[in-house]
PDB file of C-alpha atoms in Angstrom:
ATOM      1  CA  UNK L  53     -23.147  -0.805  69.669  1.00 41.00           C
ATOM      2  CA  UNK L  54     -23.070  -0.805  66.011  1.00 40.00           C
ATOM      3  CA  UNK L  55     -23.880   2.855  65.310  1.00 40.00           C
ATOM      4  CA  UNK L  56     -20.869   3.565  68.096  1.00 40.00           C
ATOM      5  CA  UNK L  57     -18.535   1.465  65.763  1.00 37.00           C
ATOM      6  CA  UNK L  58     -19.192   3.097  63.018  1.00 37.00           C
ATOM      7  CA  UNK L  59     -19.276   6.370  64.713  1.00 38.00           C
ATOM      8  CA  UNK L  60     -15.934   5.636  65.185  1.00 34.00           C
ATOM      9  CA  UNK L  61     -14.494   4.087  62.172  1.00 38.00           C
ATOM     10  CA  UNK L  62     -15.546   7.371  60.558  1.00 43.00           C
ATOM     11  CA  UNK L  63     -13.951   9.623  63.041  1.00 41.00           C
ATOM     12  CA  UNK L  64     -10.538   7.498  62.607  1.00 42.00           C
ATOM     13  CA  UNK L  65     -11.154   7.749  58.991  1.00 42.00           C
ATOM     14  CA  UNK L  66     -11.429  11.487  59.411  1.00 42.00           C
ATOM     15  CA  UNK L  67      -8.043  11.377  60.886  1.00 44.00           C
ATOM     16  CA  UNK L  68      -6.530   9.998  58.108  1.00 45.00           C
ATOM     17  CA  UNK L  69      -7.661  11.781  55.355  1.00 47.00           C
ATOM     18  CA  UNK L  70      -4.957  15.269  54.905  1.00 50.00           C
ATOM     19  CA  UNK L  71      -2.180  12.091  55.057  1.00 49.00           C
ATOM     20  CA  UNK L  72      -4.612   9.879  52.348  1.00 45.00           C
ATOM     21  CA  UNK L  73      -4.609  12.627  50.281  1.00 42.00           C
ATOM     22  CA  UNK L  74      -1.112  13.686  50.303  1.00 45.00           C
ATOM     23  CA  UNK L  75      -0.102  10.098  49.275  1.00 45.00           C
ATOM     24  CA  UNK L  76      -2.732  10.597  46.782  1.00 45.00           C
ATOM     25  CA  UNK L  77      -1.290  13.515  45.438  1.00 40.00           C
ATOM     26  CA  UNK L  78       2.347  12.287  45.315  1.00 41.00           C
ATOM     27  CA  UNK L  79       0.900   8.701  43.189  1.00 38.00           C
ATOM     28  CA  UNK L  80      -0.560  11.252  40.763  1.00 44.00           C
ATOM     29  CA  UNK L  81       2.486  13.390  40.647  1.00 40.00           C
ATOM     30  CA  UNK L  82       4.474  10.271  40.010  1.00 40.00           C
ATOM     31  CA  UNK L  83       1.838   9.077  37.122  1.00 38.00           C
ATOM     32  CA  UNK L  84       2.404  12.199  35.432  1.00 37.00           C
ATOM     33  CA  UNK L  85       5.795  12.415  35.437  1.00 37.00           C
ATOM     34  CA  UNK L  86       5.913   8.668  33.912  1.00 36.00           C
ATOM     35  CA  UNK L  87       3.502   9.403  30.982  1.00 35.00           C
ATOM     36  CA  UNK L  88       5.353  12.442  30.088  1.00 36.00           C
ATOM     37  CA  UNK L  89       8.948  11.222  30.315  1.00 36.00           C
ATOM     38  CA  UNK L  90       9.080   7.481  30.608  1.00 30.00           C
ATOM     39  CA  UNK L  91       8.863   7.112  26.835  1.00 28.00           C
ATOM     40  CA  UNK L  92      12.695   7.914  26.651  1.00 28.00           C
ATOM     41  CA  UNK L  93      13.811   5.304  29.190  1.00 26.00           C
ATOM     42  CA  UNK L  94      13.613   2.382  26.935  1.00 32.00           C
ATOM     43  CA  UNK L  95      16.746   1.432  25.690  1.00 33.00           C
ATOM     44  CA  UNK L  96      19.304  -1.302  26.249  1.00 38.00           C
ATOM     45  CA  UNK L  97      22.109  -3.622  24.599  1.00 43.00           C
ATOM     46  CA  UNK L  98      22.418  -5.245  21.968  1.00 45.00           C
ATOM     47  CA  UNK L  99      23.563  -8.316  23.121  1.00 45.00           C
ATOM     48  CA  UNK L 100      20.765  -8.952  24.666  1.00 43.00           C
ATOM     49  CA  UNK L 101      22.392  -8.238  28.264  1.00 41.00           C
ATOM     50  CA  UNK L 102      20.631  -5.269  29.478  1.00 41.00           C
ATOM     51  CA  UNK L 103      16.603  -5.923  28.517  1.00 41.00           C
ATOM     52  CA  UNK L 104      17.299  -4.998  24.669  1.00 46.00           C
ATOM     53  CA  UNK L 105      14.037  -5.913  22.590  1.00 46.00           C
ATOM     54  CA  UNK L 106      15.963  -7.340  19.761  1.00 42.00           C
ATOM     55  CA  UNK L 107      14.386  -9.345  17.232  1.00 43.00           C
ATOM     56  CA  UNK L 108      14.166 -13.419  17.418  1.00 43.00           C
ATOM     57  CA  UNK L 109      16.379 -15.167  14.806  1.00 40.00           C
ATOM     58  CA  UNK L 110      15.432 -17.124  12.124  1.00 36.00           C
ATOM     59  CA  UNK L 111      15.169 -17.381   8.408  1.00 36.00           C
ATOM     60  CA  UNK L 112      17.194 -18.200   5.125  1.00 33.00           C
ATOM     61  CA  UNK L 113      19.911 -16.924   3.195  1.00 37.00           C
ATOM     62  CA  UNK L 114      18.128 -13.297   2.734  1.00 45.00           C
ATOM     63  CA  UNK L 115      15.369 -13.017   4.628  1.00 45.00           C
ATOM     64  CA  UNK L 116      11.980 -15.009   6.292  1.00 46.00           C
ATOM     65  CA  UNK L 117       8.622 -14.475   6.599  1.00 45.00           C
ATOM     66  CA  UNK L 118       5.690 -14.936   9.016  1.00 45.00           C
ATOM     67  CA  UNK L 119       2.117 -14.242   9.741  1.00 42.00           C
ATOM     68  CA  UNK L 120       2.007 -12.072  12.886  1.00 41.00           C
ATOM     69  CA  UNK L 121       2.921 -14.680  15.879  1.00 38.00           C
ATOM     70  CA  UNK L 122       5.207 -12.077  17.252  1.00 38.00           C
ATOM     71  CA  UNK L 123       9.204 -11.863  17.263  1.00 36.00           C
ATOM     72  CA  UNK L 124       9.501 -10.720  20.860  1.00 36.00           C
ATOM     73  CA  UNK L 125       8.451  -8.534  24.051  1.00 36.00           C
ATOM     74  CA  UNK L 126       8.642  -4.478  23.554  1.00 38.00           C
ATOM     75  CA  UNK L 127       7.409  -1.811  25.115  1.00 37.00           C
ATOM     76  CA  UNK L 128       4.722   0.550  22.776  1.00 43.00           C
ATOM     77  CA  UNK L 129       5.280  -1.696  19.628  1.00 45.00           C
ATOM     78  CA  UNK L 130       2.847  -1.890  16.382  1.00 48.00           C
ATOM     79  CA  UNK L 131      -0.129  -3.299  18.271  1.00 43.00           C
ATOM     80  CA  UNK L 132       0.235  -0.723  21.004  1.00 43.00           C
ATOM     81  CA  UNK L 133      -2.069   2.628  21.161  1.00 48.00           C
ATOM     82  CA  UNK L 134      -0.581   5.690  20.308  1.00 59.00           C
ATOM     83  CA  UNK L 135       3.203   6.173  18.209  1.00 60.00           C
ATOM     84  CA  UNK L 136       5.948   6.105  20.407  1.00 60.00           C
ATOM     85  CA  UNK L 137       9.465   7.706  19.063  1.00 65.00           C
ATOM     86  CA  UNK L 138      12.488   5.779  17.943  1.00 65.00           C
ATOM     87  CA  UNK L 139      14.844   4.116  21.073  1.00 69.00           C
ATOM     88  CA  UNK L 140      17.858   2.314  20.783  1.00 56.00           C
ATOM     89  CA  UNK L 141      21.417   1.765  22.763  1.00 64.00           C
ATOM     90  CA  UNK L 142      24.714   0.389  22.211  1.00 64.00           C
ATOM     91  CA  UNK L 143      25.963  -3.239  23.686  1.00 57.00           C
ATOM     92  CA  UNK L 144      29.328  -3.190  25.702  1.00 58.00           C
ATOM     93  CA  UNK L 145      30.477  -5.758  22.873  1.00 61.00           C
ATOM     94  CA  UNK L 146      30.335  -3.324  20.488  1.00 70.00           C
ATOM     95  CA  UNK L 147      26.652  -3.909  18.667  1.00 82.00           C
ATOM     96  CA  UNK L 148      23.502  -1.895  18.843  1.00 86.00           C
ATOM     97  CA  UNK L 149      19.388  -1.945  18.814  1.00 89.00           C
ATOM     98  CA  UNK L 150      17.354   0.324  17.504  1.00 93.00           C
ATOM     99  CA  UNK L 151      13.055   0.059  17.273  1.00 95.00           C
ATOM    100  CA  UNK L 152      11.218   2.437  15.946  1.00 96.00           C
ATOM    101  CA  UNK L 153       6.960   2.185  15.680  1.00 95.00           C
ATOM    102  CA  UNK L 154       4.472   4.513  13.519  1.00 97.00           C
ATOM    103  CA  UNK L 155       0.937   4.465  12.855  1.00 97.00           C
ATOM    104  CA  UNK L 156      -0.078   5.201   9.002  1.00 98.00           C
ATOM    105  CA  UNK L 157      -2.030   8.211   7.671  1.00 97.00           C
ATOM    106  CA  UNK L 158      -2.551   9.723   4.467  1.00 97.00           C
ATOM    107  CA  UNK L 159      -0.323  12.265   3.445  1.00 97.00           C
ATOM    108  CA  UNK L 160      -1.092  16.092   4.922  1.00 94.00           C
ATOM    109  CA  UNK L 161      -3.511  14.540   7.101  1.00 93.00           C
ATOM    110  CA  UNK L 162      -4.022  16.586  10.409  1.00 91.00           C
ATOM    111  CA  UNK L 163      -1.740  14.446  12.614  1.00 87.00           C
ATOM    112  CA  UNK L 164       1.395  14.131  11.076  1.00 88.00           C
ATOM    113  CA  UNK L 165       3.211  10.613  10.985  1.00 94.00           C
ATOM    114  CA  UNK L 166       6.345   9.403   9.643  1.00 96.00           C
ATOM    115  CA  UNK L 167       3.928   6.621   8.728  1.00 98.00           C
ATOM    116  CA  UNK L 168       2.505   7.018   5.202  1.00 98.00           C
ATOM    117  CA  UNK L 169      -0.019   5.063   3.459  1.00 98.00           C
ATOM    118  CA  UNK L 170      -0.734   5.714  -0.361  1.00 98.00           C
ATOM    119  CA  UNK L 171      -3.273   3.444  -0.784  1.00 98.00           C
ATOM    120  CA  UNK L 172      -5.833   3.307   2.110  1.00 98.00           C
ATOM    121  CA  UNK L 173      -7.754   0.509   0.569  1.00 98.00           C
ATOM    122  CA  UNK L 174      -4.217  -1.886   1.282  1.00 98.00           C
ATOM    123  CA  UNK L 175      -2.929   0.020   4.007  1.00 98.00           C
ATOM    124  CA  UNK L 176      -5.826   1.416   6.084  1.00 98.00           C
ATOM    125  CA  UNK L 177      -4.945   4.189   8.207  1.00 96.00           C
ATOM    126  CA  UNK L 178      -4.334   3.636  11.550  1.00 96.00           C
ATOM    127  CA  UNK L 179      -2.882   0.653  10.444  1.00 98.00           C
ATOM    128  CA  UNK L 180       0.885  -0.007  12.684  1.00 98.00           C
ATOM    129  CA  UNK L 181       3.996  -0.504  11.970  1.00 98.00           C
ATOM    130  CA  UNK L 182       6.850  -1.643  14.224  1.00 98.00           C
ATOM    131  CA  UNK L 183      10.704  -1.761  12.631  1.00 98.00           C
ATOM    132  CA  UNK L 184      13.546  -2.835  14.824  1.00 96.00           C
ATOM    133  CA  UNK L 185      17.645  -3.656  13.820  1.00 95.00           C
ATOM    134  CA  UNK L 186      20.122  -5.136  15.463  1.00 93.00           C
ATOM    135  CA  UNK L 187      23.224  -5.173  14.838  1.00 91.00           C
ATOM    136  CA  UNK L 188      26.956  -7.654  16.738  1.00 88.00           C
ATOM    137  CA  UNK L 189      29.811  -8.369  15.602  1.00 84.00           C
ATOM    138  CA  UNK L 190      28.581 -11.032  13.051  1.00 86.00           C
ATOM    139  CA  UNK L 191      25.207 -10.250  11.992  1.00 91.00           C
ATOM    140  CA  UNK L 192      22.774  -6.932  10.910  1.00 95.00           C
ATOM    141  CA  UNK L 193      19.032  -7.740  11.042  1.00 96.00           C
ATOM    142  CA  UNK L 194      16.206  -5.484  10.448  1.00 98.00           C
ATOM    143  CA  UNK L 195      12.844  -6.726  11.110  1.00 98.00           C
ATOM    144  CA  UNK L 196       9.246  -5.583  10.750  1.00 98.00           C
ATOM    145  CA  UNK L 197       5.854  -6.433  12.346  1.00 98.00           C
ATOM    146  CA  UNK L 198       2.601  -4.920  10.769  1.00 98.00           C
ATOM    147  CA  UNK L 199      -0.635  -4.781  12.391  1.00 98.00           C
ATOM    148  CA  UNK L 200      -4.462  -3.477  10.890  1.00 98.00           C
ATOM    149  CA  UNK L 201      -3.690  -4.319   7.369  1.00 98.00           C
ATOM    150  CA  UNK L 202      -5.686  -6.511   4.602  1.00 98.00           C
ATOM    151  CA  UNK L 203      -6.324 -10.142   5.942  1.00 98.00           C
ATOM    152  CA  UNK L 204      -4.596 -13.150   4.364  1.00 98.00           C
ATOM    153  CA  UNK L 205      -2.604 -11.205   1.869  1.00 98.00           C
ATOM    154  CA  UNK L 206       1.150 -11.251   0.515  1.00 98.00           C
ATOM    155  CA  UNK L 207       3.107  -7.533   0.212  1.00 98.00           C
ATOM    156  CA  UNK L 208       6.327  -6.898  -0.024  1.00 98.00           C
ATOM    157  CA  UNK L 209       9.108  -4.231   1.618  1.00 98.00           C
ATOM    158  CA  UNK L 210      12.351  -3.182   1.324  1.00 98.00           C
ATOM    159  CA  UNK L 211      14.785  -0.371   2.728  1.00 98.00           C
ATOM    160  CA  UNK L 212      14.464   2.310   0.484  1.00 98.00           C
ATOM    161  CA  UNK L 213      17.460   5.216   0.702  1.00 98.00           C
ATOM    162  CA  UNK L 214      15.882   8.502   1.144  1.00 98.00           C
ATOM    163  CA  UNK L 215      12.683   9.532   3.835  1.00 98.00           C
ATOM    164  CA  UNK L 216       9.245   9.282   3.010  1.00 98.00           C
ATOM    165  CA  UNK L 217       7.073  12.251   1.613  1.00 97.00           C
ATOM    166  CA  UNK L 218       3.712  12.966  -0.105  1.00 97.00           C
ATOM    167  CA  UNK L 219       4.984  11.540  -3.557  1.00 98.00           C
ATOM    168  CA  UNK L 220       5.785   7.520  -3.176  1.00 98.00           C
ATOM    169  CA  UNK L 221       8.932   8.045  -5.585  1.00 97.00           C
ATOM    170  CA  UNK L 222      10.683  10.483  -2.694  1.00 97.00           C
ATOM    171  CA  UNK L 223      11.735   7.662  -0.910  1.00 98.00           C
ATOM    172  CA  UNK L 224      14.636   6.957  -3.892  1.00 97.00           C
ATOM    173  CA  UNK L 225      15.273   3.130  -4.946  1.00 97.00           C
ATOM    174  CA  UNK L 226      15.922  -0.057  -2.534  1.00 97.00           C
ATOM    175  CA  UNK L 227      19.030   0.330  -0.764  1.00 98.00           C
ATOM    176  CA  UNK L 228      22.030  -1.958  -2.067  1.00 97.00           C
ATOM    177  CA  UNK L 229      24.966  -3.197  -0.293  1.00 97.00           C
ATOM    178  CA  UNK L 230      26.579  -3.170  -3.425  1.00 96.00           C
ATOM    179  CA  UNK L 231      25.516  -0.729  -6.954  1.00 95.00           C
ATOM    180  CA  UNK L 232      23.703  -3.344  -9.148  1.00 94.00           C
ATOM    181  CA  UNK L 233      21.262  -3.056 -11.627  1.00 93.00           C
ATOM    182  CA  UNK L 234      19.311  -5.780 -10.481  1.00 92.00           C
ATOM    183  CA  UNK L 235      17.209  -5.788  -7.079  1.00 93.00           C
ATOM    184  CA  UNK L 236      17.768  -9.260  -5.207  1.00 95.00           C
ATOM    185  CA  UNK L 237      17.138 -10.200  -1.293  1.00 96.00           C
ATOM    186  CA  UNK L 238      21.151 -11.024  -0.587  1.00 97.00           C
ATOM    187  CA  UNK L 239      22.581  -7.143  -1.785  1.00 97.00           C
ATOM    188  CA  UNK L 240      19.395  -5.592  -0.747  1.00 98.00           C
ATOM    189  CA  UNK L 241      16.877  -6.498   2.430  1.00 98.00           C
ATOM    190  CA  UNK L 242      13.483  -6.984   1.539  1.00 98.00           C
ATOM    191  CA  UNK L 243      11.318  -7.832   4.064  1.00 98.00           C
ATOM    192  CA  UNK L 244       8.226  -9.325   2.439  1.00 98.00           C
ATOM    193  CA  UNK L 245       5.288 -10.852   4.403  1.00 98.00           C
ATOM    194  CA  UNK L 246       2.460 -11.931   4.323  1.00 98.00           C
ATOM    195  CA  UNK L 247      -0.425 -11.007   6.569  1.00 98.00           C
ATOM    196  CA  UNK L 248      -3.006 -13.783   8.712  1.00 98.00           C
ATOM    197  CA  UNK L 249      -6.485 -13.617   9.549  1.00 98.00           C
ATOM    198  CA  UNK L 250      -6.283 -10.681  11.163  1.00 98.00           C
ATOM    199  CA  UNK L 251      -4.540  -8.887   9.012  1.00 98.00           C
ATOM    200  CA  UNK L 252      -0.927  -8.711  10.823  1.00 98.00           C
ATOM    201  CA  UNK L 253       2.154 -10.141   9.422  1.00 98.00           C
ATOM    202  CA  UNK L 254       5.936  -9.620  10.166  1.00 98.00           C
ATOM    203  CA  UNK L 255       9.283 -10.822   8.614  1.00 98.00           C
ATOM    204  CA  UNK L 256      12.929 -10.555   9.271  1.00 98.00           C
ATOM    205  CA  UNK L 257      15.999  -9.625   7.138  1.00 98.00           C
ATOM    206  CA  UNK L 258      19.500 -10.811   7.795  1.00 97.00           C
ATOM    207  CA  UNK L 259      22.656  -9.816   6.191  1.00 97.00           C
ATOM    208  CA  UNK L 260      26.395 -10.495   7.376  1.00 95.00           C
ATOM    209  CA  UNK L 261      27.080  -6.293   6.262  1.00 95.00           C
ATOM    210  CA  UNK L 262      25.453  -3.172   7.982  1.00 94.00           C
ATOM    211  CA  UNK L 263      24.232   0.034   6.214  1.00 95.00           C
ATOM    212  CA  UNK L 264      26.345   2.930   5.161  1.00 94.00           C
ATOM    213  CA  UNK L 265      26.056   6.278   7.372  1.00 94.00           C
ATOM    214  CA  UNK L 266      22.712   7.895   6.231  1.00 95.00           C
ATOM    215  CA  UNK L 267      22.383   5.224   3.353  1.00 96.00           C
ATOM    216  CA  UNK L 268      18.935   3.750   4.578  1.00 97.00           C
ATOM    217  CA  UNK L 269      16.187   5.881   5.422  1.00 98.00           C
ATOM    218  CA  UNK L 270      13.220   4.259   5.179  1.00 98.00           C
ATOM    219  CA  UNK L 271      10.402   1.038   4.187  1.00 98.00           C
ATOM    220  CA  UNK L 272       8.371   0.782   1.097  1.00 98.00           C
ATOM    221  CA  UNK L 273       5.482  -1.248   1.472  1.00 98.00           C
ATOM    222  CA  UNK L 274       4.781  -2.652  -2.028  1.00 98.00           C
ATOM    223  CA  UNK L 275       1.232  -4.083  -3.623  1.00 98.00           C
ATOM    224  CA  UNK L 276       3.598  -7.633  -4.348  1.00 97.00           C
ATOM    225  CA  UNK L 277       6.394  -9.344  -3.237  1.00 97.00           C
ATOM    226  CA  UNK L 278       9.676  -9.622  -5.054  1.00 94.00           C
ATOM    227  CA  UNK L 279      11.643  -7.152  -6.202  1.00 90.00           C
ATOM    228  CA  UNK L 280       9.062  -4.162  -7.684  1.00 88.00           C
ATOM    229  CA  UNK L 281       5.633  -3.055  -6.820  1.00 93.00           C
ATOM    230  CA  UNK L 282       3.174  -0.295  -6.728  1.00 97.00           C
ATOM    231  CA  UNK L 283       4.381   1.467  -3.560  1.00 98.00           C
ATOM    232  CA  UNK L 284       1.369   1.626  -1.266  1.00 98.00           C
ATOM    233  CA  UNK L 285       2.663   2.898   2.314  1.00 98.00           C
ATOM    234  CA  UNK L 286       6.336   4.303   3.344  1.00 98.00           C
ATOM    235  CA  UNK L 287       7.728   4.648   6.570  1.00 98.00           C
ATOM    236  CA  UNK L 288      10.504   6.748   7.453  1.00 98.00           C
ATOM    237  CA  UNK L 289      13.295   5.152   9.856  1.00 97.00           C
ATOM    238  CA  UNK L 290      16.238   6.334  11.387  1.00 94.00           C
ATOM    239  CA  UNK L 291      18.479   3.822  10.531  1.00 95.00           C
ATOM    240  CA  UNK L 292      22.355   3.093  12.098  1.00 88.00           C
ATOM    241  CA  UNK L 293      25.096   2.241  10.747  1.00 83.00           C
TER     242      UNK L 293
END
């Protein structure tokens, strides 16, 4: 009686197989189609409305600082594998999101990455970096989370005004609100953090103005925090306006 009922699961199973492996082929089908496109399809409001991974709020006057907790939910952000391109959208209300994710590497390394690092020794390659902005009719943020980099220790960043390349000085000075000769968090956004035990840190910029049309192109890590440092790692961002 046994070998009968198995004599007969396999024939049933027999049966089923062209109609197994069509569904089979049509999952796959659908599998590829997601990894090769689905990277585009991430995009919402602003507001907050339609699935938008803004950034949390929070902070002082200028700008605040953390130690890698995490700001919020997003698809293919810095602790993510692999370097997604830049999404955004636009809110009904008006506003607008954009995120925007790269993983470091020397420059005229084989891969290239938007992501530089200068100094590998504070910056390791492969280390990741996540920038987001948001933008309503009250408030601009930019924020930053950082992941692979030197445990326990303070850098600092700011929006620089031109893209990154090979030489750390191509990416021009800190953008300004306003032309002043001095550098200071409330005419400029610095977003200075410091990293935890694991080496991933994260901070967040607010400012009540928004950056001129191709003004702000990228982030400068620096070697300290304030308003100057050796520039160790630069990251080229396609800021709106």
């Amino acid at each position: 009686m046994t070998a009968q009922a198995d004599r007969t699961t396999g024939a049933a199973g027999a049966a089923r197989a062209p109609g197994t492996v069509r569904r089979r082929i049509l999952v796959g089908a659908a599998a590829l189609l997601m990894l090769t496109g689905g990277a585009t399809l991430a995009h919402g409001a602003a507001d907050g409305t339609d699935g938008a991974p803004a950034p949390a709020g929070g902070g002082h006057a200028a700008h605040s600082t953390g130690t890698g907790t995490g700001t919020g939910s997003s698809t293919g952000d810095a602790s993510g594998a692999g370097e997604a391109g830049p999404v955004g959208g636009a809110s009904r209300s008006g506003g607008f999101w954009m995120r925007a994710d790269g993983v470091f590497s020397p420059p005229g390394s084989f891969v290239p990455s938007d992501a530089l690092t200068y100094d590998t020794g504070l910056v390791p390659a492969a280390a990741r970096i996540e920038i987001t902005q948001y933008a309503d009719r009250t408030s601009h943020r930019v924020g930053t989370r950082l992941r692979g980099l030197v445990p326990n220790r303070a850098y600092g960043m700011h929006v620089h005004t031109s893209p990154c390349a090979a030489d750390p000085a191509s990416a021009g000075p800190h953008y300004q609100h306003r032309a002043s000769a001095t550098a200071d968090p409330v005419n400029e956004v610095w977003l200075d953090f410091r990293t935890d035990r694991n080496g991933d840190g994260e901070a967040e910029a607010r400012h009540d103005w928004g950056f001129r049309d191709g003004g702000a192109r990228s982030v400068i890590v620096h070697d300290a925090q304030g308003g100057a440092g050796k520039r160790v790692a630069c990251f080229t961002v396609p800021f709106s306006s």
